[in-house]
């Protein structure tokens, strides 16, 4: 979230789309309800009328997988009716930037597409640069090559009539929603978006979010209270795991995993450190080498020296152009190239797309270690219904893990708040905290490698000193993540003693004198103590629910990021009542003379861009400090599938043509080509759109909730929701068990026949949609009859993130 | 004066945290359930389920509504079940809170008659005839805590406090709700300690959401009659056997 949970209460209009917050993030409704009491409008857009929709002022259905068409229509509506926040757009976004002549968009394809590699040459999408290397701009937004004009042209095709034909949303609903949401473009008004996997899990997942980001920038909703782009994370600590980069392509703090072509540390730093020649651009990533070296020092301690590139060569490099994401791992496992696997706190046999393929992949392993609080479908895949254990070679180990309340440590919530938790009861039986399991695993590996082995340095040299009295010590790890001064140093006129904690990332160094396990968390555990453990109920001066002394939030306790966009050029808030920050420096003769911001921690404490007399200041910075050019990106030339979002059909779809272009599906979508990877569009065997989701009563693959009798009582069986019309067509009665199938797999489910789903008119024909929760699996309930909905879903993915498209695919439903 | 609840269904999103919190606090076992084509489960209140979020899909004024009704004992001011029982060792109203409490002695009562007496069809019997229902978490309340269902509610649908404060809150919430839902009502606020606020006609939510008209008066008269002849109750049970 750019904002945070409590801040939802400050919104004037809440759009819940691509998420079902009432069911999957019920606590968020405390703040949604509070906003509504203050007069906010709640809009719910979902293929299904959900518990969220039940509370909404406006509900509209749409066909799963057509969100860009829906949002593209809103962009057009905002532009056509001049509802955008002009000053904000002209000064804080890249709308005025001029784009190179090589950028073009023709009938569904951007320029630079290579059909052989299915990739774009993104260099064709760059900006026109002046002789200093800065983008040329037209702040009047009139130049035909400026982003603003290109945006207008791009979305001119997205008329409400066409959008309605694509999405199935009635035109009158579209207009009502566009009008209501676009009203937040007025100065002092804020609209927010609450989204989750309903937007991300598509072959156009990233562009779904991009489309909404464009809307938020056009309406001036970024950086303000009650605004922002808010991803509701799927688990309590998913934000933490992302920040610490438990993903293949990034290192802690969103640093890049080195590519093979980054042959040494200098080349690595050069490749990933952006350079801006604009003195007004903070270009914060210019500090990249400081964060990278501090991380290496944290990994390898004294063994990391300037002479050995701080151990850079001990870290694995990924091959250029290759990907190693979740679906790639299981594809490789299926092909037999991966021999061993740790399933740690997860259940791939149920959670991953195309569970049939995943389970076959597990059979190819030599060994599998399942670390979990219960046995699950992954650990027991070898004795699943229909599997002959005698034919499985994989050796499976179960390591019982302690549950969250049995451990001390931190979690980071969606709002980027790092919150410390104390230990409740001691772990049961032989179960152990994950930290202890990892520490012992590392120690055993080190002992083995000390006796020899291929390339032992990375393991042998790893700093591994997080035990206290033989036990994993979360405080030692938290301090390591914050970082230390490793020798007496003087930075910015302040002297710090060796061994003291670094007060914030502004003091990290690239010369090996500091360590930090994650630069973004530098400031979380300082000489003042464990900031995440703070529990003061005191609000900040602006009284908008920032609670700056409750827990800690990255970066540097800034509760609303991009907050310098919440003020005008003179540093005064657009919204006088619910302001985030405010410049209160002294001025003389129309010029600011002292620097002082109040409210939230500002995105950099520079002077505002203008003096009180309207003259420009050269010692200021643009507000979007993490962007190379300092501006919010309406135009995003770094994405794999285009600088603007474009509607493409899901890889499996019910239509043979895309009404918006000649290009049916995302030309850069990720697909796989084993026998288990099938994709079916307009196949009469699978005529119904399928989608998956979660319910309040269960959690992820249900390992924690299916084993909890009170929760199983509430939702005992996998079900498939369908409209009354479809049920009558298929002769299905409410509550009956039916078969749901795709070309990949099938399962039994209980039919929930409901007016909450209705057939949609798509391009003049009737399209039916069904949905299933993916919480179930054969191990529990004991009947073994409740199976995973991921048996149906395809291994198709987004080209930027490689997230699977589990929210829109094709199925059939039949009576048993 | 005692205590009261306000259950503001306009704020209920059926997360069912209250339903689980109730089972957790009372240590009640889970029932073996099936999906019958609805999210609502268990299908009904039972000896092991004191709190149940009922769910209904209704089209009101040509707009689809999903109506949620977190049901529990209303803790009547003059509880007909208590009067029907006529045995304070089995059913009594707690002096301080007004909670209507069932004890193990309910096993000696005529369960059907007690159930029949309830204007909201709340009490449920075990196989041995013992009756059970919501006890207002009286053990929590006596110790200064909120009832478990109220404690867990994230949106302010479940509210609990001194009766005068709850009545004032109910009026305030009703006024707010009527801006969006002109037909919003409070259900039987003068007769019960668990006051529901519904956006639409209560009958749309659940057939027993509201007491039958005149039910309280009738049952009061009946109770007086029965209290005058406690022996006949035993006799009628014997005859039924």
PDB file of N, CA, C and O in Angstrom, chain B residues 68-131:
ATOM      1  N   UNK B  68     -27.829 -10.018   6.021  1.00  0.00           N
ATOM      2  CA  UNK B  68     -27.175 -10.798   7.066  1.00  0.00           C
ATOM      3  C   UNK B  68     -27.843 -10.506   8.403  1.00  0.00           C
ATOM      4  O   UNK B  68     -28.068  -9.353   8.751  1.00  0.00           O
ATOM      5  N   UNK B  69     -28.113 -11.573   9.134  1.00  0.00           N
ATOM      6  CA  UNK B  69     -28.802 -11.421  10.403  1.00  0.00           C
ATOM      7  C   UNK B  69     -28.083 -12.261  11.466  1.00  0.00           C
ATOM      8  O   UNK B  69     -28.315 -13.464  11.587  1.00  0.00           O
ATOM      9  N   UNK B  70     -27.186 -11.637  12.225  1.00  0.00           N
ATOM     10  CA  UNK B  70     -26.421 -12.376  13.239  1.00  0.00           C
ATOM     11  C   UNK B  70     -27.333 -12.682  14.424  1.00  0.00           C
ATOM     12  O   UNK B  70     -27.511 -11.856  15.310  1.00  0.00           O
ATOM     13  N   UNK B  71     -27.921 -13.876  14.413  1.00  0.00           N
ATOM     14  CA  UNK B  71     -28.968 -14.194  15.361  1.00  0.00           C
ATOM     15  C   UNK B  71     -28.445 -14.724  16.689  1.00  0.00           C
ATOM     16  O   UNK B  71     -27.443 -15.421  16.744  1.00  0.00           O
ATOM     17  N   UNK B  72     -29.144 -14.371  17.757  1.00  0.00           N
ATOM     18  CA  UNK B  72     -28.853 -14.894  19.092  1.00  0.00           C
ATOM     19  C   UNK B  72     -30.072 -14.632  19.968  1.00  0.00           C
ATOM     20  O   UNK B  72     -31.005 -13.944  19.539  1.00  0.00           O
ATOM     21  N   UNK B  73     -30.059 -15.127  21.186  1.00  0.00           N
ATOM     22  CA  UNK B  73     -31.138 -14.874  22.142  1.00  0.00           C
ATOM     23  C   UNK B  73     -31.290 -13.378  22.357  1.00  0.00           C
ATOM     24  O   UNK B  73     -30.305 -12.653  22.461  1.00  0.00           O
ATOM     25  N   UNK B  74     -32.547 -12.905  22.430  1.00  0.00           N
ATOM     26  CA  UNK B  74     -32.794 -11.468  22.565  1.00  0.00           C
ATOM     27  C   UNK B  74     -32.743 -10.994  24.012  1.00  0.00           C
ATOM     28  O   UNK B  74     -32.866  -9.818  24.288  1.00  0.00           O
ATOM     29  N   UNK B  75     -32.629 -11.918  24.951  1.00  0.00           N
ATOM     30  CA  UNK B  75     -32.634 -11.555  26.373  1.00  0.00           C
ATOM     31  C   UNK B  75     -33.788 -10.592  26.679  1.00  0.00           C
ATOM     32  O   UNK B  75     -33.591  -9.426  27.034  1.00  0.00           O
ATOM     33  N   UNK B  76     -35.021 -11.128  26.511  1.00  0.00           N
ATOM     34  CA  UNK B  76     -36.239 -10.330  26.694  1.00  0.00           C
ATOM     35  C   UNK B  76     -36.273  -9.699  28.088  1.00  0.00           C
ATOM     36  O   UNK B  76     -35.799 -10.292  29.062  1.00  0.00           O
ATOM     37  N   UNK B  77     -36.872  -8.533  28.163  1.00  0.00           N
ATOM     38  CA  UNK B  77     -37.033  -7.882  29.467  1.00  0.00           C
ATOM     39  C   UNK B  77     -37.943  -8.725  30.360  1.00  0.00           C
ATOM     40  O   UNK B  77     -37.707  -8.866  31.553  1.00  0.00           O
ATOM     41  N   UNK B  78     -39.024  -9.247  29.769  1.00  0.00           N
ATOM     42  CA  UNK B  78     -39.918 -10.159  30.493  1.00  0.00           C
ATOM     43  C   UNK B  78     -39.932 -11.469  29.721  1.00  0.00           C
ATOM     44  O   UNK B  78     -40.829 -11.707  28.905  1.00  0.00           O
ATOM     45  N   UNK B  79     -38.956 -12.312  29.921  1.00  0.00           N
ATOM     46  CA  UNK B  79     -38.801 -13.464  29.026  1.00  0.00           C
ATOM     47  C   UNK B  79     -39.919 -14.500  29.167  1.00  0.00           C
ATOM     48  O   UNK B  79     -40.106 -15.064  30.245  1.00  0.00           O
ATOM     49  N   UNK B  80     -40.666 -14.745  28.099  1.00  0.00           N
ATOM     50  CA  UNK B  80     -41.722 -15.761  28.141  1.00  0.00           C
ATOM     51  C   UNK B  80     -41.180 -17.148  28.481  1.00  0.00           C
ATOM     52  O   UNK B  80     -41.873 -17.938  29.108  1.00  0.00           O
ATOM     53  N   UNK B  81     -39.940 -17.450  28.106  1.00  0.00           N
ATOM     54  CA  UNK B  81     -39.397 -18.773  28.406  1.00  0.00           C
ATOM     55  C   UNK B  81     -39.254 -18.942  29.921  1.00  0.00           C
ATOM     56  O   UNK B  81     -39.559 -19.991  30.475  1.00  0.00           O
ATOM     57  N   UNK B  82     -38.808 -17.892  30.552  1.00  0.00           N
ATOM     58  CA  UNK B  82     -38.644 -17.933  32.008  1.00  0.00           C
ATOM     59  C   UNK B  82     -40.000 -18.135  32.680  1.00  0.00           C
ATOM     60  O   UNK B  82     -40.160 -18.956  33.578  1.00  0.00           O
ATOM     61  N   UNK B  83     -40.961 -17.384  32.171  1.00  0.00           N
ATOM     62  CA  UNK B  83     -42.294 -17.468  32.770  1.00  0.00           C
ATOM     63  C   UNK B  83     -42.908 -18.839  32.510  1.00  0.00           C
ATOM     64  O   UNK B  83     -43.587 -19.404  33.358  1.00  0.00           O
ATOM     65  N   UNK B  84     -42.668 -19.337  31.318  1.00  0.00           N
ATOM     66  CA  UNK B  84     -43.167 -20.662  30.979  1.00  0.00           C
ATOM     67  C   UNK B  84     -42.551 -21.712  31.922  1.00  0.00           C
ATOM     68  O   UNK B  84     -43.226 -22.608  32.407  1.00  0.00           O
ATOM     69  N   UNK B  85     -41.250 -21.564  32.177  1.00  0.00           N
ATOM     70  CA  UNK B  85     -40.557 -22.536  33.022  1.00  0.00           C
ATOM     71  C   UNK B  85     -41.058 -22.448  34.465  1.00  0.00           C
ATOM     72  O   UNK B  85     -41.308 -23.463  35.110  1.00  0.00           O
ATOM     73  N   UNK B  86     -41.182 -21.227  34.943  1.00  0.00           N
ATOM     74  CA  UNK B  86     -41.631 -21.041  36.311  1.00  0.00           C
ATOM     75  C   UNK B  86     -40.707 -21.695  37.332  1.00  0.00           C
ATOM     76  O   UNK B  86     -41.128 -22.091  38.408  1.00  0.00           O
ATOM     77  N   UNK B  87     -39.442 -21.841  36.974  1.00  0.00           N
ATOM     78  CA  UNK B  87     -38.487 -22.507  37.862  1.00  0.00           C
ATOM     79  C   UNK B  87     -37.169 -21.748  37.826  1.00  0.00           C
ATOM     80  O   UNK B  87     -36.347 -21.945  36.928  1.00  0.00           O
ATOM     81  N   UNK B  88     -36.970 -20.851  38.773  1.00  0.00           N
ATOM     82  CA  UNK B  88     -35.779 -19.999  38.745  1.00  0.00           C
ATOM     83  C   UNK B  88     -34.466 -20.777  38.857  1.00  0.00           C
ATOM     84  O   UNK B  88     -33.409 -20.243  38.552  1.00  0.00           O
ATOM     85  N   UNK B  89     -34.534 -22.028  39.268  1.00  0.00           N
ATOM     86  CA  UNK B  89     -33.277 -22.787  39.294  1.00  0.00           C
ATOM     87  C   UNK B  89     -32.924 -23.257  37.872  1.00  0.00           C
ATOM     88  O   UNK B  89     -31.820 -23.693  37.617  1.00  0.00           O
ATOM     89  N   UNK B  90     -33.854 -23.153  36.948  1.00  0.00           N
ATOM     90  CA  UNK B  90     -33.618 -23.580  35.565  1.00  0.00           C
ATOM     91  C   UNK B  90     -33.445 -22.376  34.633  1.00  0.00           C
ATOM     92  O   UNK B  90     -32.521 -22.326  33.827  1.00  0.00           O
ATOM     93  N   UNK B  91     -34.318 -21.416  34.736  1.00  0.00           N
ATOM     94  CA  UNK B  91     -34.256 -20.222  33.884  1.00  0.00           C
ATOM     95  C   UNK B  91     -34.529 -18.998  34.755  1.00  0.00           C
ATOM     96  O   UNK B  91     -35.545 -18.956  35.461  1.00  0.00           O
ATOM     97  N   UNK B  92     -33.602 -18.059  34.733  1.00  0.00           N
ATOM     98  CA  UNK B  92     -33.816 -16.843  35.507  1.00  0.00           C
ATOM     99  C   UNK B  92     -33.199 -15.649  34.794  1.00  0.00           C
ATOM    100  O   UNK B  92     -32.367 -15.810  33.900  1.00  0.00           O
ATOM    101  N   UNK B  93     -33.657 -14.474  35.195  1.00  0.00           N
ATOM    102  CA  UNK B  93     -33.061 -13.250  34.661  1.00  0.00           C
ATOM    103  C   UNK B  93     -32.050 -12.742  35.689  1.00  0.00           C
ATOM    104  O   UNK B  93     -32.399 -12.565  36.853  1.00  0.00           O
ATOM    105  N   UNK B  94     -30.828 -12.525  35.243  1.00  0.00           N
ATOM    106  CA  UNK B  94     -29.785 -12.036  36.140  1.00  0.00           C
ATOM    107  C   UNK B  94     -30.118 -10.602  36.566  1.00  0.00           C
ATOM    108  O   UNK B  94     -30.447  -9.759  35.728  1.00  0.00           O
ATOM    109  N   UNK B  95     -30.036 -10.348  37.874  1.00  0.00           N
ATOM    110  CA  UNK B  95     -30.457  -9.049  38.398  1.00  0.00           C
ATOM    111  C   UNK B  95     -29.654  -7.890  37.821  1.00  0.00           C
ATOM    112  O   UNK B  95     -30.208  -6.871  37.444  1.00  0.00           O
ATOM    113  N   UNK B  96     -28.331  -8.071  37.786  1.00  0.00           N
ATOM    114  CA  UNK B  96     -27.502  -6.925  37.414  1.00  0.00           C
ATOM    115  C   UNK B  96     -27.493  -6.639  35.918  1.00  0.00           C
ATOM    116  O   UNK B  96     -27.528  -5.505  35.481  1.00  0.00           O
ATOM    117  N   UNK B  97     -27.400  -7.702  35.112  1.00  0.00           N
ATOM    118  CA  UNK B  97     -27.258  -7.483  33.670  1.00  0.00           C
ATOM    119  C   UNK B  97     -28.583  -7.613  32.923  1.00  0.00           C
ATOM    120  O   UNK B  97     -28.737  -7.057  31.845  1.00  0.00           O
ATOM    121  N   UNK B  98     -29.501  -8.384  33.493  1.00  0.00           N
ATOM    122  CA  UNK B  98     -30.725  -8.685  32.766  1.00  0.00           C
ATOM    123  C   UNK B  98     -30.570  -9.886  31.856  1.00  0.00           C
ATOM    124  O   UNK B  98     -31.510 -10.241  31.132  1.00  0.00           O
ATOM    125  N   UNK B  99     -29.412 -10.517  31.850  1.00  0.00           N
ATOM    126  CA  UNK B  99     -29.194 -11.701  31.015  1.00  0.00           C
ATOM    127  C   UNK B  99     -30.174 -12.794  31.416  1.00  0.00           C
ATOM    128  O   UNK B  99     -30.416 -13.012  32.603  1.00  0.00           O
ATOM    129  N   UNK B 100     -30.719 -13.455  30.418  1.00  0.00           N
ATOM    130  CA  UNK B 100     -31.603 -14.589  30.690  1.00  0.00           C
ATOM    131  C   UNK B 100     -30.726 -15.844  30.668  1.00  0.00           C
ATOM    132  O   UNK B 100     -30.111 -16.161  29.653  1.00  0.00           O
ATOM    133  N   UNK B 101     -30.669 -16.500  31.828  1.00  0.00           N
ATOM    134  CA  UNK B 101     -29.707 -17.586  31.995  1.00  0.00           C
ATOM    135  C   UNK B 101     -30.411 -18.933  32.119  1.00  0.00           C
ATOM    136  O   UNK B 101     -31.370 -19.067  32.876  1.00  0.00           O
ATOM    137  N   UNK B 102     -29.900 -19.895  31.342  1.00  0.00           N
ATOM    138  CA  UNK B 102     -30.400 -21.271  31.426  1.00  0.00           C
ATOM    139  C   UNK B 102     -29.379 -22.084  32.214  1.00  0.00           C
ATOM    140  O   UNK B 102     -28.181 -21.967  31.972  1.00  0.00           O
ATOM    141  N   UNK B 103     -29.875 -22.922  33.120  1.00  0.00           N
ATOM    142  CA  UNK B 103     -28.956 -23.776  33.879  1.00  0.00           C
ATOM    143  C   UNK B 103     -29.172 -25.230  33.477  1.00  0.00           C
ATOM    144  O   UNK B 103     -30.077 -25.555  32.702  1.00  0.00           O
ATOM    145  N   UNK B 104     -28.366 -26.088  34.084  1.00  0.00           N
ATOM    146  CA  UNK B 104     -28.457 -27.526  33.819  1.00  0.00           C
ATOM    147  C   UNK B 104     -29.833 -28.068  34.208  1.00  0.00           C
ATOM    148  O   UNK B 104     -30.296 -29.060  33.664  1.00  0.00           O
ATOM    149  N   UNK B 105     -30.480 -27.331  35.121  1.00  0.00           N
ATOM    150  CA  UNK B 105     -31.815 -27.782  35.565  1.00  0.00           C
ATOM    151  C   UNK B 105     -32.856 -27.705  34.451  1.00  0.00           C
ATOM    152  O   UNK B 105     -33.950 -28.246  34.599  1.00  0.00           O
ATOM    153  N   UNK B 106     -32.524 -27.066  33.353  1.00  0.00           N
ATOM    154  CA  UNK B 106     -33.497 -26.999  32.254  1.00  0.00           C
ATOM    155  C   UNK B 106     -33.822 -28.395  31.743  1.00  0.00           C
ATOM    156  O   UNK B 106     -34.820 -28.585  31.063  1.00  0.00           O
ATOM    157  N   UNK B 107     -32.966 -29.365  32.076  1.00  0.00           N
ATOM    158  CA  UNK B 107     -33.244 -30.730  31.592  1.00  0.00           C
ATOM    159  C   UNK B 107     -34.548 -31.281  32.177  1.00  0.00           C
ATOM    160  O   UNK B 107     -35.111 -32.220  31.665  1.00  0.00           O
ATOM    161  N   UNK B 108     -35.003 -30.662  33.281  1.00  0.00           N
ATOM    162  CA  UNK B 108     -36.256 -31.118  33.893  1.00  0.00           C
ATOM    163  C   UNK B 108     -37.482 -30.388  33.344  1.00  0.00           C
ATOM    164  O   UNK B 108     -38.595 -30.651  33.765  1.00  0.00           O
ATOM    165  N   UNK B 109     -37.252 -29.448  32.411  1.00  0.00           N
ATOM    166  CA  UNK B 109     -38.385 -28.688  31.870  1.00  0.00           C
ATOM    167  C   UNK B 109     -38.944 -29.386  30.630  1.00  0.00           C
ATOM    168  O   UNK B 109     -38.316 -30.290  30.067  1.00  0.00           O
ATOM    169  N   UNK B 110     -40.079 -28.899  30.222  1.00  0.00           N
ATOM    170  CA  UNK B 110     -40.651 -29.373  28.958  1.00  0.00           C
ATOM    171  C   UNK B 110     -40.026 -28.547  27.829  1.00  0.00           C
ATOM    172  O   UNK B 110     -40.413 -27.406  27.594  1.00  0.00           O
ATOM    173  N   UNK B 111     -39.047 -29.122  27.182  1.00  0.00           N
ATOM    174  CA  UNK B 111     -38.256 -28.379  26.195  1.00  0.00           C
ATOM    175  C   UNK B 111     -39.130 -27.797  25.093  1.00  0.00           C
ATOM    176  O   UNK B 111     -38.954 -26.651  24.673  1.00  0.00           O
ATOM    177  N   UNK B 112     -40.067 -28.592  24.612  1.00  0.00           N
ATOM    178  CA  UNK B 112     -40.928 -28.114  23.524  1.00  0.00           C
ATOM    179  C   UNK B 112     -41.746 -26.906  23.956  1.00  0.00           C
ATOM    180  O   UNK B 112     -41.918 -25.949  23.195  1.00  0.00           O
ATOM    181  N   UNK B 113     -42.219 -26.953  25.183  1.00  0.00           N
ATOM    182  CA  UNK B 113     -43.039 -25.843  25.669  1.00  0.00           C
ATOM    183  C   UNK B 113     -42.199 -24.580  25.802  1.00  0.00           C
ATOM    184  O   UNK B 113     -42.660 -23.473  25.472  1.00  0.00           O
ATOM    185  N   UNK B 114     -40.969 -24.741  26.272  1.00  0.00           N
ATOM    186  CA  UNK B 114     -40.094 -23.573  26.425  1.00  0.00           C
ATOM    187  C   UNK B 114     -39.813 -22.974  25.051  1.00  0.00           C
ATOM    188  O   UNK B 114     -39.879 -21.767  24.833  1.00  0.00           O
ATOM    189  N   UNK B 115     -39.518 -23.860  24.123  1.00  0.00           N
ATOM    190  CA  UNK B 115     -39.205 -23.400  22.774  1.00  0.00           C
ATOM    191  C   UNK B 115     -40.419 -22.712  22.157  1.00  0.00           C
ATOM    192  O   UNK B 115     -40.304 -21.667  21.511  1.00  0.00           O
ATOM    193  N   UNK B 116     -41.554 -23.293  22.433  1.00  0.00           N
ATOM    194  CA  UNK B 116     -42.808 -22.746  21.927  1.00  0.00           C
ATOM    195  C   UNK B 116     -43.067 -21.363  22.517  1.00  0.00           C
ATOM    196  O   UNK B 116     -43.578 -20.473  21.845  1.00  0.00           O
ATOM    197  N   UNK B 117     -42.662 -21.192  23.757  1.00  0.00           N
ATOM    198  CA  UNK B 117     -42.918 -19.921  24.439  1.00  0.00           C
ATOM    199  C   UNK B 117     -42.060 -18.792  23.880  1.00  0.00           C
ATOM    200  O   UNK B 117     -42.426 -17.616  23.972  1.00  0.00           O
ATOM    201  N   UNK B 118     -40.914 -19.146  23.297  1.00  0.00           N
ATOM    202  CA  UNK B 118     -39.974 -18.101  22.844  1.00  0.00           C
ATOM    203  C   UNK B 118     -40.522 -17.411  21.602  1.00  0.00           C
ATOM    204  O   UNK B 118     -40.801 -18.067  20.588  1.00  0.00           O
ATOM    205  N   UNK B 119     -40.674 -16.106  21.618  1.00  0.00           N
ATOM    206  CA  UNK B 119     -41.211 -15.390  20.454  1.00  0.00           C
ATOM    207  C   UNK B 119     -40.255 -15.415  19.262  1.00  0.00           C
ATOM    208  O   UNK B 119     -40.638 -15.010  18.167  1.00  0.00           O
ATOM    209  N   UNK B 120     -39.013 -15.848  19.484  1.00  0.00           N
ATOM    210  CA  UNK B 120     -38.009 -15.803  18.413  1.00  0.00           C
ATOM    211  C   UNK B 120     -37.453 -17.192  18.063  1.00  0.00           C
ATOM    212  O   UNK B 120     -36.511 -17.304  17.296  1.00  0.00           O
ATOM    213  N   UNK B 121     -37.994 -18.220  18.704  1.00  0.00           N
ATOM    214  CA  UNK B 121     -37.575 -19.596  18.416  1.00  0.00           C
ATOM    215  C   UNK B 121     -36.071 -19.795  18.642  1.00  0.00           C
ATOM    216  O   UNK B 121     -35.353 -20.228  17.757  1.00  0.00           O
ATOM    217  N   UNK B 122     -35.615 -19.484  19.840  1.00  0.00           N
ATOM    218  CA  UNK B 122     -34.182 -19.528  20.128  1.00  0.00           C
ATOM    219  C   UNK B 122     -33.700 -20.792  20.848  1.00  0.00           C
ATOM    220  O   UNK B 122     -32.735 -21.409  20.398  1.00  0.00           O
ATOM    221  N   UNK B 123     -34.312 -21.199  21.939  1.00  0.00           N
ATOM    222  CA  UNK B 123     -33.692 -22.274  22.726  1.00  0.00           C
ATOM    223  C   UNK B 123     -33.625 -23.579  21.940  1.00  0.00           C
ATOM    224  O   UNK B 123     -34.500 -23.873  21.121  1.00  0.00           O
ATOM    225  N   UNK B 124     -32.570 -24.351  22.192  1.00  0.00           N
ATOM    226  CA  UNK B 124     -32.425 -25.653  21.551  1.00  0.00           C
ATOM    227  C   UNK B 124     -32.038 -26.664  22.631  1.00  0.00           C
ATOM    228  O   UNK B 124     -31.305 -26.341  23.564  1.00  0.00           O
ATOM    229  N   UNK B 125     -32.516 -27.891  22.445  1.00  0.00           N
ATOM    230  CA  UNK B 125     -32.322 -28.913  23.472  1.00  0.00           C
ATOM    231  C   UNK B 125     -31.267 -29.933  23.066  1.00  0.00           C
ATOM    232  O   UNK B 125     -31.122 -30.250  21.885  1.00  0.00           O
ATOM    233  N   UNK B 126     -30.561 -30.436  24.078  1.00  0.00           N
ATOM    234  CA  UNK B 126     -29.679 -31.582  23.871  1.00  0.00           C
ATOM    235  C   UNK B 126     -30.538 -32.837  23.889  1.00  0.00           C
ATOM    236  O   UNK B 126     -31.741 -32.772  24.164  1.00  0.00           O
ATOM    237  N   UNK B 127     -29.915 -33.979  23.638  1.00  0.00           N
ATOM    238  CA  UNK B 127     -30.691 -35.224  23.627  1.00  0.00           C
ATOM    239  C   UNK B 127     -31.360 -35.478  24.977  1.00  0.00           C
ATOM    240  O   UNK B 127     -32.453 -36.016  25.041  1.00  0.00           O
ATOM    241  N   UNK B 128     -30.669 -35.076  26.040  1.00  0.00           N
ATOM    242  CA  UNK B 128     -31.238 -35.326  27.379  1.00  0.00           C
ATOM    243  C   UNK B 128     -32.223 -34.246  27.802  1.00  0.00           C
ATOM    244  O   UNK B 128     -32.696 -34.240  28.929  1.00  0.00           O
ATOM    245  N   UNK B 129     -32.533 -33.339  26.921  1.00  0.00           N
ATOM    246  CA  UNK B 129     -33.534 -32.329  27.221  1.00  0.00           C
ATOM    247  C   UNK B 129     -32.984 -31.039  27.800  1.00  0.00           C
ATOM    248  O   UNK B 129     -33.720 -30.058  27.948  1.00  0.00           O
ATOM    249  N   UNK B 130     -31.699 -30.994  28.104  1.00  0.00           N
ATOM    250  CA  UNK B 130     -31.114 -29.754  28.611  1.00  0.00           C
ATOM    251  C   UNK B 130     -31.184 -28.691  27.523  1.00  0.00           C
ATOM    252  O   UNK B 130     -30.923 -28.977  26.350  1.00  0.00           O
ATOM    253  N   UNK B 131     -31.527 -27.470  27.925  1.00  0.00           N
ATOM    254  CA  UNK B 131     -31.671 -26.388  26.942  1.00  0.00           C
ATOM    255  C   UNK B 131     -30.472 -25.456  26.986  1.00  0.00           C
ATOM    256  O   UNK B 131     -29.866 -25.258  28.044  1.00  0.00           O
TER     257      UNK B 131
END
